[in-house]
PDB file of C-alpha atoms in Angstrom:
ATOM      1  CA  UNK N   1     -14.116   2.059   4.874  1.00  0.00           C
ATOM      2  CA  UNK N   2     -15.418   0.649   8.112  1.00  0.00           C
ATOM      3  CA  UNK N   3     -18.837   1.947   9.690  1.00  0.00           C
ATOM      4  CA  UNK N   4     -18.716   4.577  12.289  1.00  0.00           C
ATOM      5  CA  UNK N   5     -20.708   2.232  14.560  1.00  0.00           C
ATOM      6  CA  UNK N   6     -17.084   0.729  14.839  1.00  0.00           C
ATOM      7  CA  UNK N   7     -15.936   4.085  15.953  1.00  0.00           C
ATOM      8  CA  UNK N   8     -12.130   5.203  17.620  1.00  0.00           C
ATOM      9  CA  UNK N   9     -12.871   2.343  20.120  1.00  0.00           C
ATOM     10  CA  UNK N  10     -11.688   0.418  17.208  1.00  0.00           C
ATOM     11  CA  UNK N  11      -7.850   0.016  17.846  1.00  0.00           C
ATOM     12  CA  UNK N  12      -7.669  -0.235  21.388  1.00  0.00           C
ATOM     13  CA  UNK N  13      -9.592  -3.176  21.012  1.00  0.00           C
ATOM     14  CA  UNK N  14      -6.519  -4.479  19.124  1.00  0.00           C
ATOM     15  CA  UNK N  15      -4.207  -3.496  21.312  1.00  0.00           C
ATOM     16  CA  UNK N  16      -6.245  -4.885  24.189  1.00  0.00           C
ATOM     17  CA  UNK N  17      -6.950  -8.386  22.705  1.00  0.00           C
ATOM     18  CA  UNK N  18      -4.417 -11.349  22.923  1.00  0.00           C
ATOM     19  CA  UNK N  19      -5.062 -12.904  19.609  1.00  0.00           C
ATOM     20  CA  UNK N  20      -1.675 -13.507  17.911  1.00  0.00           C
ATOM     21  CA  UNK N  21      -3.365 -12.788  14.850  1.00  0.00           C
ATOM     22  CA  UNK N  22      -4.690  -9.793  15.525  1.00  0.00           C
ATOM     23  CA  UNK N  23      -1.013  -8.846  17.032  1.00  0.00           C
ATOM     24  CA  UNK N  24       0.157  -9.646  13.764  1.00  0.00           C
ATOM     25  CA  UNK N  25      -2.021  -7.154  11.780  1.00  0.00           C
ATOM     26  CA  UNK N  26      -0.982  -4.539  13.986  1.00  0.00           C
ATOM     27  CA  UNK N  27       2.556  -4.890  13.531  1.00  0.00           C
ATOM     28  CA  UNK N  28       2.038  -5.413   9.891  1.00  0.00           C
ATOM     29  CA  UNK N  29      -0.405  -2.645   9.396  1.00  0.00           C
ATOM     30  CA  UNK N  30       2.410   0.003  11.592  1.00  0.00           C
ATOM     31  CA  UNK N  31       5.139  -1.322   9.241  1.00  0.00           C
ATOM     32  CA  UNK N  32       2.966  -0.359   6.088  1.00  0.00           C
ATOM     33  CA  UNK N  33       1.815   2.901   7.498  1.00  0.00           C
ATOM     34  CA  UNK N  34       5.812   3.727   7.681  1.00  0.00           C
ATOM     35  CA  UNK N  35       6.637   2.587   4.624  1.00  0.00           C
ATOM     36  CA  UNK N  36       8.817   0.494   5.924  1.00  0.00           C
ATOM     37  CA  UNK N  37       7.228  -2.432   3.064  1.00  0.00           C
ATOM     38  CA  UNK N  38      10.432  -4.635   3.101  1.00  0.00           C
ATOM     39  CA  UNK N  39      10.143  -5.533   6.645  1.00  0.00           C
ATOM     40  CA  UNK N  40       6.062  -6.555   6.015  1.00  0.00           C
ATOM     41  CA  UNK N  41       7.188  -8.891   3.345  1.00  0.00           C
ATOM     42  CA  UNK N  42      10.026 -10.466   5.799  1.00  0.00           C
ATOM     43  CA  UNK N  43       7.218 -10.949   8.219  1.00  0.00           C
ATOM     44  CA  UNK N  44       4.053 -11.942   5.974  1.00  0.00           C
ATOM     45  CA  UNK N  45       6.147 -13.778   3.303  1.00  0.00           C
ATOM     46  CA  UNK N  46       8.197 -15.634   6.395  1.00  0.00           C
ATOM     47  CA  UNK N  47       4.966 -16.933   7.599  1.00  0.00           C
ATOM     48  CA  UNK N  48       3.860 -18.137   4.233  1.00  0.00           C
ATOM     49  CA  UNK N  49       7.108 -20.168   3.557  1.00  0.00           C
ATOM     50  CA  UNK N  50       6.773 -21.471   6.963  1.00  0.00           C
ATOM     51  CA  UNK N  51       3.551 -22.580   6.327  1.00  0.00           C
ATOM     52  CA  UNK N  52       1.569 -20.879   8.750  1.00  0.00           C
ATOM     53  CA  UNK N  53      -1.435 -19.797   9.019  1.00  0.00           C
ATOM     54  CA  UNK N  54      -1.984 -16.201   6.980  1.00  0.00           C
ATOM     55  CA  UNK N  55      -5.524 -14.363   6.948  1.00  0.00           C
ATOM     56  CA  UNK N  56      -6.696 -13.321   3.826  1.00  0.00           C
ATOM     57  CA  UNK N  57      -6.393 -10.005   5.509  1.00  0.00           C
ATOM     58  CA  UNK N  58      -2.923 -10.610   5.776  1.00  0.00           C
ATOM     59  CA  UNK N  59      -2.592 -11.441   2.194  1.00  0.00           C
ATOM     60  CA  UNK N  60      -3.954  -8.392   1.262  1.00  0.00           C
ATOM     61  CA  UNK N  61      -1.179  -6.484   3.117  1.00  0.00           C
ATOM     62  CA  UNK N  62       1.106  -8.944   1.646  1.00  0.00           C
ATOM     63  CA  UNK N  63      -0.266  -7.688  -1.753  1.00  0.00           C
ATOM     64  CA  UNK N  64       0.111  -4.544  -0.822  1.00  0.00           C
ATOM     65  CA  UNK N  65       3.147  -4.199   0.120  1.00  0.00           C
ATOM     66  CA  UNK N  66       4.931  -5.931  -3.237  1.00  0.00           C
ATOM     67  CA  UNK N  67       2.742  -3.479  -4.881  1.00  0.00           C
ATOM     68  CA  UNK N  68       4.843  -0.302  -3.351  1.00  0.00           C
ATOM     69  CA  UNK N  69       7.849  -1.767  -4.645  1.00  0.00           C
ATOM     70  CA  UNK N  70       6.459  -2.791  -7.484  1.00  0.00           C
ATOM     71  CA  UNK N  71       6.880  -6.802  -7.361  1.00  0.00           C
ATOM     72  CA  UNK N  72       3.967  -7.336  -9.844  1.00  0.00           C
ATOM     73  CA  UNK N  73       4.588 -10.726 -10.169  1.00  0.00           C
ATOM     74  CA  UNK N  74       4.525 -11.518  -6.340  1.00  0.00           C
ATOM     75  CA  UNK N  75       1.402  -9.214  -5.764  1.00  0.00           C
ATOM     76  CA  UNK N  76      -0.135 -11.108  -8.507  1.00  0.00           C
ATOM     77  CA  UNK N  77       0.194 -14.511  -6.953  1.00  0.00           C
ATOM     78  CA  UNK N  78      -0.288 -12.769  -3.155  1.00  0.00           C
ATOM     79  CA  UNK N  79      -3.247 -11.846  -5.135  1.00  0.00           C
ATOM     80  CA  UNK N  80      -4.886 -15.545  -5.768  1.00  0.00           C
ATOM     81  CA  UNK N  81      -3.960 -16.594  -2.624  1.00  0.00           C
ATOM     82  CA  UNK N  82      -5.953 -14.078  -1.129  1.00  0.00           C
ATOM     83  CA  UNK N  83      -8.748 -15.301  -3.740  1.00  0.00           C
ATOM     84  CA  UNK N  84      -8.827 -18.886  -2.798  1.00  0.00           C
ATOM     85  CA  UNK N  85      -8.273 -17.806   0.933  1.00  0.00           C
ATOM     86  CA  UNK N  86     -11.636 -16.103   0.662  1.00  0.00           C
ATOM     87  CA  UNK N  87     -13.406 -18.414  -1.523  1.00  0.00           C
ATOM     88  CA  UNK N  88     -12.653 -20.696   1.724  1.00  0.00           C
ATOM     89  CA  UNK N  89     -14.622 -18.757   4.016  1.00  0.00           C
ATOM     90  CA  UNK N  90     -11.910 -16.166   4.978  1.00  0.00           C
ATOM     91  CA  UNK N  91     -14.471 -13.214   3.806  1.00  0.00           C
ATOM     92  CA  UNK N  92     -14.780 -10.515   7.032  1.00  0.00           C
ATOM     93  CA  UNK N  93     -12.251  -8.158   8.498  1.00  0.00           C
ATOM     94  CA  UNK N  94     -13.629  -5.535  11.292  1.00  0.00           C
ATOM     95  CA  UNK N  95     -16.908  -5.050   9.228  1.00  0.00           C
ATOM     96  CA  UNK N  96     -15.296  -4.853   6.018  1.00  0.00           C
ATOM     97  CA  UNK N  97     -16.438  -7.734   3.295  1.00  0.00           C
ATOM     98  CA  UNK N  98     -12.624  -8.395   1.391  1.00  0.00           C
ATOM     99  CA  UNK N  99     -13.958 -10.321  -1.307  1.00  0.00           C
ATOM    100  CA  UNK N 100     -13.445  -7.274  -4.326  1.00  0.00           C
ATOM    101  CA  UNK N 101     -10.167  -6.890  -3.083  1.00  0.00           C
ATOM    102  CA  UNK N 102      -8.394  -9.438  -5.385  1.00  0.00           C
ATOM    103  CA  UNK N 103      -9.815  -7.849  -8.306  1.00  0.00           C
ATOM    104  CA  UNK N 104      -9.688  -3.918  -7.264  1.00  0.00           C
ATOM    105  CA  UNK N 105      -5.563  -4.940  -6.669  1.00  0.00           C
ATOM    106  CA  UNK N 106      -5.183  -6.743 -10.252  1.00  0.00           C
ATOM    107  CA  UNK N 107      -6.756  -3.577 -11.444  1.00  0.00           C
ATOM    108  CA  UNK N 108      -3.712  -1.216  -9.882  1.00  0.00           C
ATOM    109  CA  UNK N 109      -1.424  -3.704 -11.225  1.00  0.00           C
ATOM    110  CA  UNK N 110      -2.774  -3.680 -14.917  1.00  0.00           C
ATOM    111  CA  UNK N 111      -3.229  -0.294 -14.975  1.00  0.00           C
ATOM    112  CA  UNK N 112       0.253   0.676 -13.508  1.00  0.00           C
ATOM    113  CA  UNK N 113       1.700  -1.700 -16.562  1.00  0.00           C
ATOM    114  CA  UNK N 114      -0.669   0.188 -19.241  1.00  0.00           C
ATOM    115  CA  UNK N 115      -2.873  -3.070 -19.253  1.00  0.00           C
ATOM    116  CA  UNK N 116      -5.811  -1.105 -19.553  1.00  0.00           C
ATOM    117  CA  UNK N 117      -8.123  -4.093 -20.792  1.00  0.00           C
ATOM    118  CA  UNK N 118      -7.384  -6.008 -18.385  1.00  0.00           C
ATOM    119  CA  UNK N 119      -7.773  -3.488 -15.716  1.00  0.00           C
ATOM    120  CA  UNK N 120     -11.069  -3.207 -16.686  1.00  0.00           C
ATOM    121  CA  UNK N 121     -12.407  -6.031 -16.803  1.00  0.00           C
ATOM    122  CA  UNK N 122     -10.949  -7.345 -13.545  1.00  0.00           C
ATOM    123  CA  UNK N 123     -12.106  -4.124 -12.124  1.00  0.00           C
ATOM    124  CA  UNK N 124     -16.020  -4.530 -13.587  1.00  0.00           C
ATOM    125  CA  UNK N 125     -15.833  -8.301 -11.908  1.00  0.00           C
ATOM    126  CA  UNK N 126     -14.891  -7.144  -8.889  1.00  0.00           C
ATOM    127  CA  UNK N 127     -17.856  -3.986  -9.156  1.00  0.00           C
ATOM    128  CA  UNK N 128     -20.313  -6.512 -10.186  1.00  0.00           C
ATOM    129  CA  UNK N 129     -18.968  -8.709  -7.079  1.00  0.00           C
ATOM    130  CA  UNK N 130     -19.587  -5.354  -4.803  1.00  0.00           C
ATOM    131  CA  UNK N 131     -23.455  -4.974  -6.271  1.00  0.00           C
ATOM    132  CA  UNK N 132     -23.631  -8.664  -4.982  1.00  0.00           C
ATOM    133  CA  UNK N 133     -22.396  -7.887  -1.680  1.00  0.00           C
ATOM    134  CA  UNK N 134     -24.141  -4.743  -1.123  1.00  0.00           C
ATOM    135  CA  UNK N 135     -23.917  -1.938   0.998  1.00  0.00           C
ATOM    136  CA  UNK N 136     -25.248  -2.579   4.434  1.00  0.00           C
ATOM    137  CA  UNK N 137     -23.239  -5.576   5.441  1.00  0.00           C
ATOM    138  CA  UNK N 138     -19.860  -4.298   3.921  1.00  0.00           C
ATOM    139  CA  UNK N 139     -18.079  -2.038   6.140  1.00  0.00           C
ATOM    140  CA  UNK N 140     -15.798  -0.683   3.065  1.00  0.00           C
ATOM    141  CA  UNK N 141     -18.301  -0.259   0.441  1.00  0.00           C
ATOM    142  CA  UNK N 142     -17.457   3.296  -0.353  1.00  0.00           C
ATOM    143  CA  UNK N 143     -13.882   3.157  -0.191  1.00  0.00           C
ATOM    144  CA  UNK N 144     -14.127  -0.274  -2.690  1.00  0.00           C
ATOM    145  CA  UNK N 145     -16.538   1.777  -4.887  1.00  0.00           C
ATOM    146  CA  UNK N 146     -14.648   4.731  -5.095  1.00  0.00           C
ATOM    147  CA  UNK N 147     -11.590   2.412  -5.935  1.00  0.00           C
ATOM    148  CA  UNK N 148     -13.453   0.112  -8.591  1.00  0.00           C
ATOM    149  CA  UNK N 149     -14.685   3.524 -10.147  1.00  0.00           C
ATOM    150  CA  UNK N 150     -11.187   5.410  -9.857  1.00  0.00           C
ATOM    151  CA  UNK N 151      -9.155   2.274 -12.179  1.00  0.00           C
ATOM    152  CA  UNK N 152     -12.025   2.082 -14.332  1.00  0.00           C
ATOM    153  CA  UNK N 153     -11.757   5.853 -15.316  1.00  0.00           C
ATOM    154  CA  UNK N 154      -8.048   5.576 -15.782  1.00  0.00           C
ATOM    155  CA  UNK N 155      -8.404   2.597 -17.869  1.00  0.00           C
ATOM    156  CA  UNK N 156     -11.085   4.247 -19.830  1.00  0.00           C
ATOM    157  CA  UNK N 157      -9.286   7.466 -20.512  1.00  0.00           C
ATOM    158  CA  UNK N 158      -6.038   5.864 -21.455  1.00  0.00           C
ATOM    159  CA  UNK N 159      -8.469   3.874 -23.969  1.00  0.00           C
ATOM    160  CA  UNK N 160      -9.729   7.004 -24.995  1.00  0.00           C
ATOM    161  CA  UNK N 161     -13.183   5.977 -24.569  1.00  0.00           C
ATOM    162  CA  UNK N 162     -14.552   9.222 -23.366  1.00  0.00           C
ATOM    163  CA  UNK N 163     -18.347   8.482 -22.937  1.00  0.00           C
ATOM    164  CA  UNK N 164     -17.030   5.665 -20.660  1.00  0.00           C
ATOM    165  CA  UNK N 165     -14.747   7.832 -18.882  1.00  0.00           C
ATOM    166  CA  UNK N 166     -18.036  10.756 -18.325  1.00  0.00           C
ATOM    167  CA  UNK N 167     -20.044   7.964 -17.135  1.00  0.00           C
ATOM    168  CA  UNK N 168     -17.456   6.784 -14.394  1.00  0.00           C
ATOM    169  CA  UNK N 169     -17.295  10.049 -13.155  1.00  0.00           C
ATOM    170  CA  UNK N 170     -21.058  10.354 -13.102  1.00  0.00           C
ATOM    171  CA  UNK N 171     -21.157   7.784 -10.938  1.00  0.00           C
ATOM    172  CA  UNK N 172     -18.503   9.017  -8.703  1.00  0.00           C
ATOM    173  CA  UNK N 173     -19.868  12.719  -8.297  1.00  0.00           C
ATOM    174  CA  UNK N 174     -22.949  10.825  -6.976  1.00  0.00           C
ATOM    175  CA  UNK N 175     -21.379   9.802  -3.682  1.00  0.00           C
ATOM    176  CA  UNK N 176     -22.346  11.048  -0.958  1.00  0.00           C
ATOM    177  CA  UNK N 177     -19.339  13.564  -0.025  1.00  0.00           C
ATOM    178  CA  UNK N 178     -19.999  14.500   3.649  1.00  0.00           C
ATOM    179  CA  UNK N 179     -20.541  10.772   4.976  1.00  0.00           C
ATOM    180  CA  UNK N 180     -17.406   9.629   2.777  1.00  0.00           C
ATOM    181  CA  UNK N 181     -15.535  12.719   5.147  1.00  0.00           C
ATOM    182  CA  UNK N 182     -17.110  11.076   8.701  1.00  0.00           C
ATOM    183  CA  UNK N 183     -15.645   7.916   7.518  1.00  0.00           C
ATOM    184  CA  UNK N 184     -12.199   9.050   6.329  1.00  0.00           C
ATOM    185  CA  UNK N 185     -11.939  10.886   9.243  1.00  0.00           C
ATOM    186  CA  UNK N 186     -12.867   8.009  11.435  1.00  0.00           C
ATOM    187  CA  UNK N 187     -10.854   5.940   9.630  1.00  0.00           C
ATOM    188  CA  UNK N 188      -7.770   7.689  11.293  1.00  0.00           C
ATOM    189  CA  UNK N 189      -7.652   5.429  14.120  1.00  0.00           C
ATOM    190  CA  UNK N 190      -6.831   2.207  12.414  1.00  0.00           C
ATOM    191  CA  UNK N 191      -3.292   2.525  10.773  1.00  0.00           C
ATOM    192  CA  UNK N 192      -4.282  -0.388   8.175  1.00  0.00           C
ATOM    193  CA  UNK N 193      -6.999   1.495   6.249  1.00  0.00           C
ATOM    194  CA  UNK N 194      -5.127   4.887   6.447  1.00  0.00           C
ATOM    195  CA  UNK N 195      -2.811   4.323   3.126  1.00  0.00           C
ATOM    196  CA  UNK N 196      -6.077   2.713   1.463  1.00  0.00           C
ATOM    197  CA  UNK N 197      -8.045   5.139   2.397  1.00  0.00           C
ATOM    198  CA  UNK N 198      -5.287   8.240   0.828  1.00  0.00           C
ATOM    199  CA  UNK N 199      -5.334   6.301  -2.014  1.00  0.00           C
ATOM    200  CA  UNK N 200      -9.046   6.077  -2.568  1.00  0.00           C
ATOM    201  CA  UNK N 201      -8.654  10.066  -2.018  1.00  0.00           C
ATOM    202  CA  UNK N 202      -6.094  10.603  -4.644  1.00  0.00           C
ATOM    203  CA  UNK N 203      -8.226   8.451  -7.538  1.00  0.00           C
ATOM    204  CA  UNK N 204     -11.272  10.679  -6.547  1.00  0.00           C
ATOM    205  CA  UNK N 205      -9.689  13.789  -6.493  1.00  0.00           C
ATOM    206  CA  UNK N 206      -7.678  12.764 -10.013  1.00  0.00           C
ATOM    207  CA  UNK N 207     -11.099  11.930 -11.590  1.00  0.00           C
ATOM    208  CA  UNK N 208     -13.850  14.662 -10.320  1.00  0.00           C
ATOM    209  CA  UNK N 209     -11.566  17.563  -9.297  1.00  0.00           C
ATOM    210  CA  UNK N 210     -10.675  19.261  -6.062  1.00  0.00           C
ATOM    211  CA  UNK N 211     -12.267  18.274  -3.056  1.00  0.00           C
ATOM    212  CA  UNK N 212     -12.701  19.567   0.034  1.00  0.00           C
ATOM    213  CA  UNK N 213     -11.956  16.713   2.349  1.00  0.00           C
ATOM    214  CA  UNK N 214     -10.727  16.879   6.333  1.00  0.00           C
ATOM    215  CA  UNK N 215      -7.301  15.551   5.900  1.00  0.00           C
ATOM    216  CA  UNK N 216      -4.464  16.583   3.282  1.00  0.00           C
ATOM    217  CA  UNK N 217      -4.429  14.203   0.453  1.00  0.00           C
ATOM    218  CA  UNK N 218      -0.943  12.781  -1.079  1.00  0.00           C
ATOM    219  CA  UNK N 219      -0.337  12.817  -4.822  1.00  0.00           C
ATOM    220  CA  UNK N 220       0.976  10.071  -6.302  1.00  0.00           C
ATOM    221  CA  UNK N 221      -0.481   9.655  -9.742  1.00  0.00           C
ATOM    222  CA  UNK N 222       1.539  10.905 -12.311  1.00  0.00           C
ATOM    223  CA  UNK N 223       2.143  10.991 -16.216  1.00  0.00           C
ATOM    224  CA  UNK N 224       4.324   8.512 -17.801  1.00  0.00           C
ATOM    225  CA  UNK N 225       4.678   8.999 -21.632  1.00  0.00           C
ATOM    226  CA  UNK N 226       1.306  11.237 -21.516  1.00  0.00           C
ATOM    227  CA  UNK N 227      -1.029   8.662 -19.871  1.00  0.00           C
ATOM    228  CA  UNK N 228      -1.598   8.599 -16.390  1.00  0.00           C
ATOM    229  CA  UNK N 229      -0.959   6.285 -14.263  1.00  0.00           C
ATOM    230  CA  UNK N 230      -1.561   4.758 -10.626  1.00  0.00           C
ATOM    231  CA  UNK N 231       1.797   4.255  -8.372  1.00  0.00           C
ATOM    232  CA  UNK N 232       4.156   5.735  -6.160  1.00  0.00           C
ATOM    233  CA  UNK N 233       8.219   5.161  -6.139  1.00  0.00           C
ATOM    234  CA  UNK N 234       9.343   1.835  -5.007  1.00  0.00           C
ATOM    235  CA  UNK N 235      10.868   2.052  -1.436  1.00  0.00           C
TER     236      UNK N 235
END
């Protein structure tokens, strides 16, 4: 989640600047926010083929997008792309440090395939990554933290390691609830963190209970063959 420093200044920025790829992110990021996930692939995957230049950014709406209709195999290899794309110096979006990303989306993908092994240990690299990064020069540190923490309880409660499973949620009812709100609530002015940010809401509320947050949340975890899951219907 980005800092409020960044504030609702933050998208008319966009809309004010003339860099194509900041155009681009826009129009991909509006596409998401509709669901309308086809048309993101056309456009992201289009450039990719045609060998253009794609943000690791972009990638990770790329990723995103064959995750809501459930292309694992595609997100997966959206997925290293992304990975090397940041390991080349592709790091920073609007405040925001991407680099857990790769790992925090394997983890949805593992878990949503009842992988839970894998999901957590891509998920643990990609909390130990966070740790590394730190808090004050990553923009989405709580959003990434409440992710990291909201596969790893899945995971562990589909393993049925319960002392694992109280431990995550220790660590989750230590957040800091009304600065997490400011920041949601901020976050309503930039279409491209609004789905993340619902789904970091839904994992929280799934794993510590009710909360009482500023904006109606949108369920979309739900029980296949009595474990639970992370994923919506492909559209």
């Amino acid at each position: 989640m980005r800092r409020t420093a960044i504030g609702m200044s933050f998208l008319l920025i966009l809309l004010t600047c003339g860099c194509t790829a900041l155009g681009r992110d826009i129009e991909v990021s509006s596409l998401m926010q509709k669901k309308r996930h086809h048309e993101a692939i056309r456009i992201l995957q289009g450039d990719l083929d045609a060998k253009a230049d794609v943000s690791s950014f972009q990638l990770y709406l790329l990723g995103g997008a064959y995750y809501e209709i459930r292309d694992y195999e595609r997100m997966l290899k959206t997925v290293d792309l992304m990975e090397r794309k940041i390991a080349g110096g592709d790091v920073e979006i609007y405040g925001a440090n991407l680099s857990p990303y790769p790992g925090i989306m394997r983890g949805y993908a593992y878990l949503d395939q009842g992988e839970y092994e894998k999901a957590v240990r891509t998920v643990s690299e990609a909390s130990a990554l966070l740790n590394r990064i730190g808090q004050r020069s990553n923009g989405f540190y709580h959003s990434q933290l409440i992710e990291i923490n909201g596969i790893l309880g899945f995971a562990q409660a589909n393993l049925n390691r319960k002392r694992d499973g109280i431990a995550v949620k220790k660590r989750l009812g230590a957040l800091d609830l009304d600065r997490d709100v400011r920041e949601f609530r901020t976050a309503l002015t930039d279409p491209a963190s609004r789905d993340h940010m619902l789904r970091s809401q839904d994992l929280y509320r799934k794993l510590i209970g009710p909360v009482a947050f500023s904006m109606p949340g949108r369920a979309r975890s739900s029980p296949r063959s009595g474990k639970w899951t992370i994923g919506r219907r492909a559209t």
